[in-house]
Amino acid sequence: MRKKFIAGNWKMFQNPHETRSFGEELKKYIYGRTTNERIAVCPPAISLEAATEIFNNTAVEVFAQNIHFEREGAFTGEISIPMLKSIGVRGAIVGHSERRSIFSESDELVNKKLKALVEEDMQAILCVGETLEEREQGKAFDIVENQIVRGLEEVILDHMSLVTIAYEPVWAIGTGRTATPEQAEEMCAFIRAAVAKLYGEEISEELIIQYGGSVKPQNAKDILEQENIDGALVGGASLKVAEFMSIIDYKG
Ligand code: PGA
């Protein structure tokens, strides 16, 4: 049985003070409850330490939104994996479409980052997804498979338990236009099959596949109940504790 994994991608929102208040409020919600869901927040770099402090000894994991693949060096403006580990960060998102399109990250760079993470025993959420144009041209499945094959190049089988794949159709991110549960399920099932081709059935059956793109309290249940969707990567709706919690509590 795969455990649902709900992660909040805060993007460039929530400074350290706001992170602490968010953390205090979220802790009140989750205090004393036993949840079957895995929960993570991905604050901007400057707020990571506030987040690891506030969520210390709770079930909430803290992930970064980006990392550099080298351990240290002359890389102005970058943050290394050992630095993140030193403050209790558990993993990072790689290959988010905003980083691919706005910051020109290639599959090769995404792959380097992913490999660096898992080699340090850190979790990686690998984002994949097609643009609207690619979907309309019938290329969505090829694009996604290619991002998976290239993103996972040279990642060994033993490290696959550290990898989550997030299917985020670019046309659904921040647009309010969600993929239908059927569209999301179809792609997530395809992703599981693509991973089975690379690593075998056993690994693919255990793989956590999230859907991301305008997930909200109103649509979370329909999406999260799909067979091949094991969680959500939530942007906008993860910035308010009540909304984030009602996604986590999608079963009602
Ligand atoms: P959204 O963002 O939920 O605001 O669409 C999702 C994401 O980019 O991870």
XYZ file of C-alpha atoms and ligand atoms in Angstrom:
261
model
C 0.000 0.000 0.000
C 1.530 3.307 -1.066
C 1.224 6.102 1.461
C -0.208 9.376 0.133
C 2.376 12.145 0.030
C 1.142 15.740 0.094
C 3.821 18.388 -0.393
C 3.400 22.150 -0.410
C 5.574 24.011 -2.886
C 5.638 27.544 -1.526
C 7.632 28.956 -4.459
C 8.847 32.518 -3.680
C 6.384 33.093 -0.847
C 6.641 33.093 2.980
C 9.613 34.776 4.655
C 11.077 33.223 7.845
C 8.591 35.078 10.100
C 5.638 33.957 8.003
C 7.090 30.458 7.945
C 7.148 30.362 11.744
C 3.534 31.540 12.028
C 2.467 29.037 9.369
C 4.330 26.320 11.277
C 2.704 27.194 14.602
C -0.738 27.061 13.023
C -0.108 23.832 11.120
C 1.226 22.167 14.251
C -2.038 23.010 16.047
C -3.975 21.274 13.287
C -1.887 18.142 13.284
C -1.193 17.918 17.001
C -2.230 14.604 18.465
C -3.735 13.224 15.279
C -2.535 10.124 13.575
C -2.321 10.723 9.906
C -1.759 8.161 7.225
C -0.497 10.822 4.883
C 3.079 11.955 4.513
C 3.321 15.757 4.676
C 6.091 18.047 3.443
C 6.574 21.753 2.935
C 9.054 23.252 0.473
C 9.818 26.820 1.595
C 12.142 29.233 -0.198
C 15.812 28.829 0.809
C 15.832 31.691 3.304
C 12.965 30.129 5.258
C 14.249 26.555 5.347
C 15.925 26.825 8.717
C 12.849 28.449 10.289
C 10.847 25.536 8.882
C 13.168 22.792 10.107
C 13.187 24.396 13.556
C 9.431 24.778 13.796
C 8.704 21.287 12.431
C 11.433 19.575 14.429
C 10.013 16.403 16.038
C 6.826 16.567 13.985
C 5.721 14.465 11.034
C 6.184 17.395 8.659
C 9.216 17.019 6.404
C 11.033 20.022 4.992
C 12.221 20.030 1.380
C 14.156 22.636 -0.598
C 12.933 23.924 -3.961
C 16.358 23.813 -5.559
C 19.940 22.712 -4.877
C 23.354 22.798 -6.494
C 24.814 19.437 -7.430
C 28.351 20.178 -6.195
C 29.153 19.780 -2.516
C 30.933 23.145 -2.330
C 32.828 25.571 -4.510
C 32.824 28.903 -6.284
C 29.130 28.946 -7.270
C 27.840 32.389 -6.339
C 24.247 32.337 -5.210
C 23.944 28.568 -4.893
C 23.238 26.264 -1.953
C 24.693 22.771 -1.573
C 23.108 19.552 -0.391
C 25.431 19.192 2.664
C 24.414 22.733 3.708
C 20.753 21.774 3.511
C 21.387 18.534 5.353
C 23.125 20.433 8.153
C 19.849 22.187 9.020
C 17.650 19.090 8.726
C 16.269 19.440 5.198
C 15.162 16.028 3.900
C 15.195 16.492 0.153
C 14.433 18.809 -2.722
C 12.244 19.368 -5.740
C 14.092 19.036 -9.052
C 12.962 19.864 -12.552
C 9.995 22.048 -11.658
C 8.621 23.531 -14.864
C 9.275 27.061 -13.606
C 12.956 26.191 -13.245
C 12.984 24.489 -16.620
C 11.305 27.370 -18.448
C 12.329 30.521 -16.538
C 15.822 29.399 -15.504
C 16.577 27.257 -18.560
C 17.268 24.054 -16.637
C 17.893 21.156 -18.995
C 17.141 17.486 -18.430
C 20.885 17.016 -18.024
C 21.076 19.537 -15.187
C 17.937 18.103 -13.575
C 19.560 14.660 -13.724
C 22.791 15.920 -12.111
C 20.802 17.458 -9.272
C 18.707 14.350 -8.756
C 21.745 12.079 -8.705
C 23.552 14.376 -6.260
C 20.546 14.251 -3.932
C 20.051 10.501 -3.842
C 23.779 9.873 -3.549
C 23.607 11.960 -0.348
C 20.654 9.870 0.838
C 18.297 12.807 0.287
C 14.803 12.599 -1.209
C 14.063 13.993 -4.644
C 10.734 15.053 -6.131
C 11.263 14.930 -9.885
C 8.729 17.106 -11.715
C 7.708 16.229 -15.240
C 4.937 17.512 -17.469
C 4.019 18.738 -20.906
C 3.009 22.205 -22.118
C -0.423 22.896 -23.580
C 1.035 23.020 -27.076
C 2.698 19.642 -26.605
C -0.561 18.140 -25.345
C -2.524 19.565 -28.247
C 0.019 18.126 -30.663
C -0.414 14.684 -29.094
C 3.145 14.700 -27.727
C 2.392 14.672 -23.995
C 3.299 11.029 -23.372
C 6.549 11.189 -25.350
C 7.603 14.388 -23.594
C 6.925 12.965 -20.147
C 8.641 9.649 -20.884
C 11.670 11.475 -22.197
C 11.862 13.673 -19.080
C 11.700 10.541 -16.928
C 14.295 8.583 -18.860
C 16.696 11.527 -18.944
C 15.956 12.677 -15.406
C 16.681 9.208 -14.009
C 19.726 8.423 -16.138
C 22.367 6.544 -14.105
C 20.158 6.519 -11.004
C 20.669 3.077 -9.523
C 17.831 0.824 -8.443
C 18.785 1.081 -4.765
C 18.249 4.833 -4.872
C 14.770 4.694 -6.379
C 13.107 4.531 -2.950
C 14.294 8.135 -2.503
C 12.586 9.317 -5.676
C 9.049 10.683 -6.014
C 7.763 11.711 -9.425
C 5.364 14.642 -9.682
C 3.301 14.878 -12.843
C 2.629 18.567 -13.325
C 1.132 19.496 -16.674
C 2.533 22.973 -17.319
C -0.870 24.214 -18.503
C -2.406 23.408 -15.122
C 0.155 25.154 -12.906
C -1.127 28.333 -11.290
C -3.809 28.643 -13.953
C -6.790 27.303 -12.053
C -7.145 24.853 -14.917
C -6.702 21.396 -13.407
C -6.239 18.259 -15.433
C -9.345 16.120 -15.065
C -8.862 13.236 -12.633
C -8.987 10.911 -15.677
C -6.271 12.835 -17.533
C -4.088 12.910 -14.437
C -4.651 9.202 -13.752
C -3.910 8.280 -17.344
C -0.546 10.036 -17.241
C 0.364 8.783 -13.778
C -0.376 5.185 -14.860
C 1.798 5.804 -17.923
C 4.598 7.117 -15.672
C 4.391 3.985 -13.513
C 4.688 1.842 -16.630
C 7.639 3.907 -17.888
C 9.418 3.385 -14.569
C 8.613 -0.338 -14.705
C 10.387 -0.503 -18.074
C 13.472 1.054 -16.484
C 13.507 -0.571 -13.045
C 11.002 -3.412 -13.042
C 7.540 -3.915 -11.577
C 8.547 -4.067 -7.935
C 10.136 -0.601 -7.949
C 7.354 0.890 -10.034
C 4.660 -0.490 -7.718
C 6.329 1.242 -4.771
C 6.979 4.505 -6.577
C 5.094 7.512 -5.229
C 3.608 9.551 -8.058
C 2.107 12.931 -7.228
C -0.124 15.090 -9.344
C 0.434 18.857 -9.297
C -1.302 21.778 -10.970
C -4.110 23.782 -9.357
C -4.837 21.186 -6.673
C -7.376 22.747 -4.283
C -9.558 21.542 -1.416
C -12.444 21.322 -3.927
C -10.733 18.923 -6.347
C -8.286 17.088 -4.067
C -10.547 14.131 -3.332
C -11.299 13.286 -6.963
C -7.619 13.494 -7.847
C -6.211 11.692 -4.827
C -8.621 8.801 -5.094
C -7.217 7.773 -8.467
C -5.394 4.472 -8.385
C -2.044 5.684 -9.666
C -2.012 9.072 -7.941
C -0.252 8.819 -4.608
C -0.218 12.418 -3.550
C -0.122 16.006 -4.619
C 2.407 18.748 -5.117
C 0.421 21.810 -4.145
C 1.429 25.371 -4.987
C -1.013 28.208 -4.306
C -3.297 26.210 -2.020
C -0.407 25.221 0.254
C 0.140 28.803 1.419
C -2.871 28.894 3.722
C -2.889 26.365 6.542
C -6.644 25.721 6.349
C -6.544 25.006 2.614
C -3.437 22.864 2.872
C -4.989 20.908 5.736
C -8.211 20.294 3.902
C -6.205 18.826 1.009
C -4.399 16.567 3.475
C -7.804 15.682 4.933
C -9.272 15.037 1.460
C -11.073 11.939 2.713
C -13.191 14.274 4.858
P -0.264 25.333 -8.250
O 1.298 24.970 -8.376
O -0.868 24.368 -7.280
O -0.283 26.749 -7.746
O -0.856 25.183 -9.613
C 1.741 23.647 -8.382
C 3.237 23.598 -8.557
O 3.775 24.406 -9.324
O 3.929 22.751 -7.946
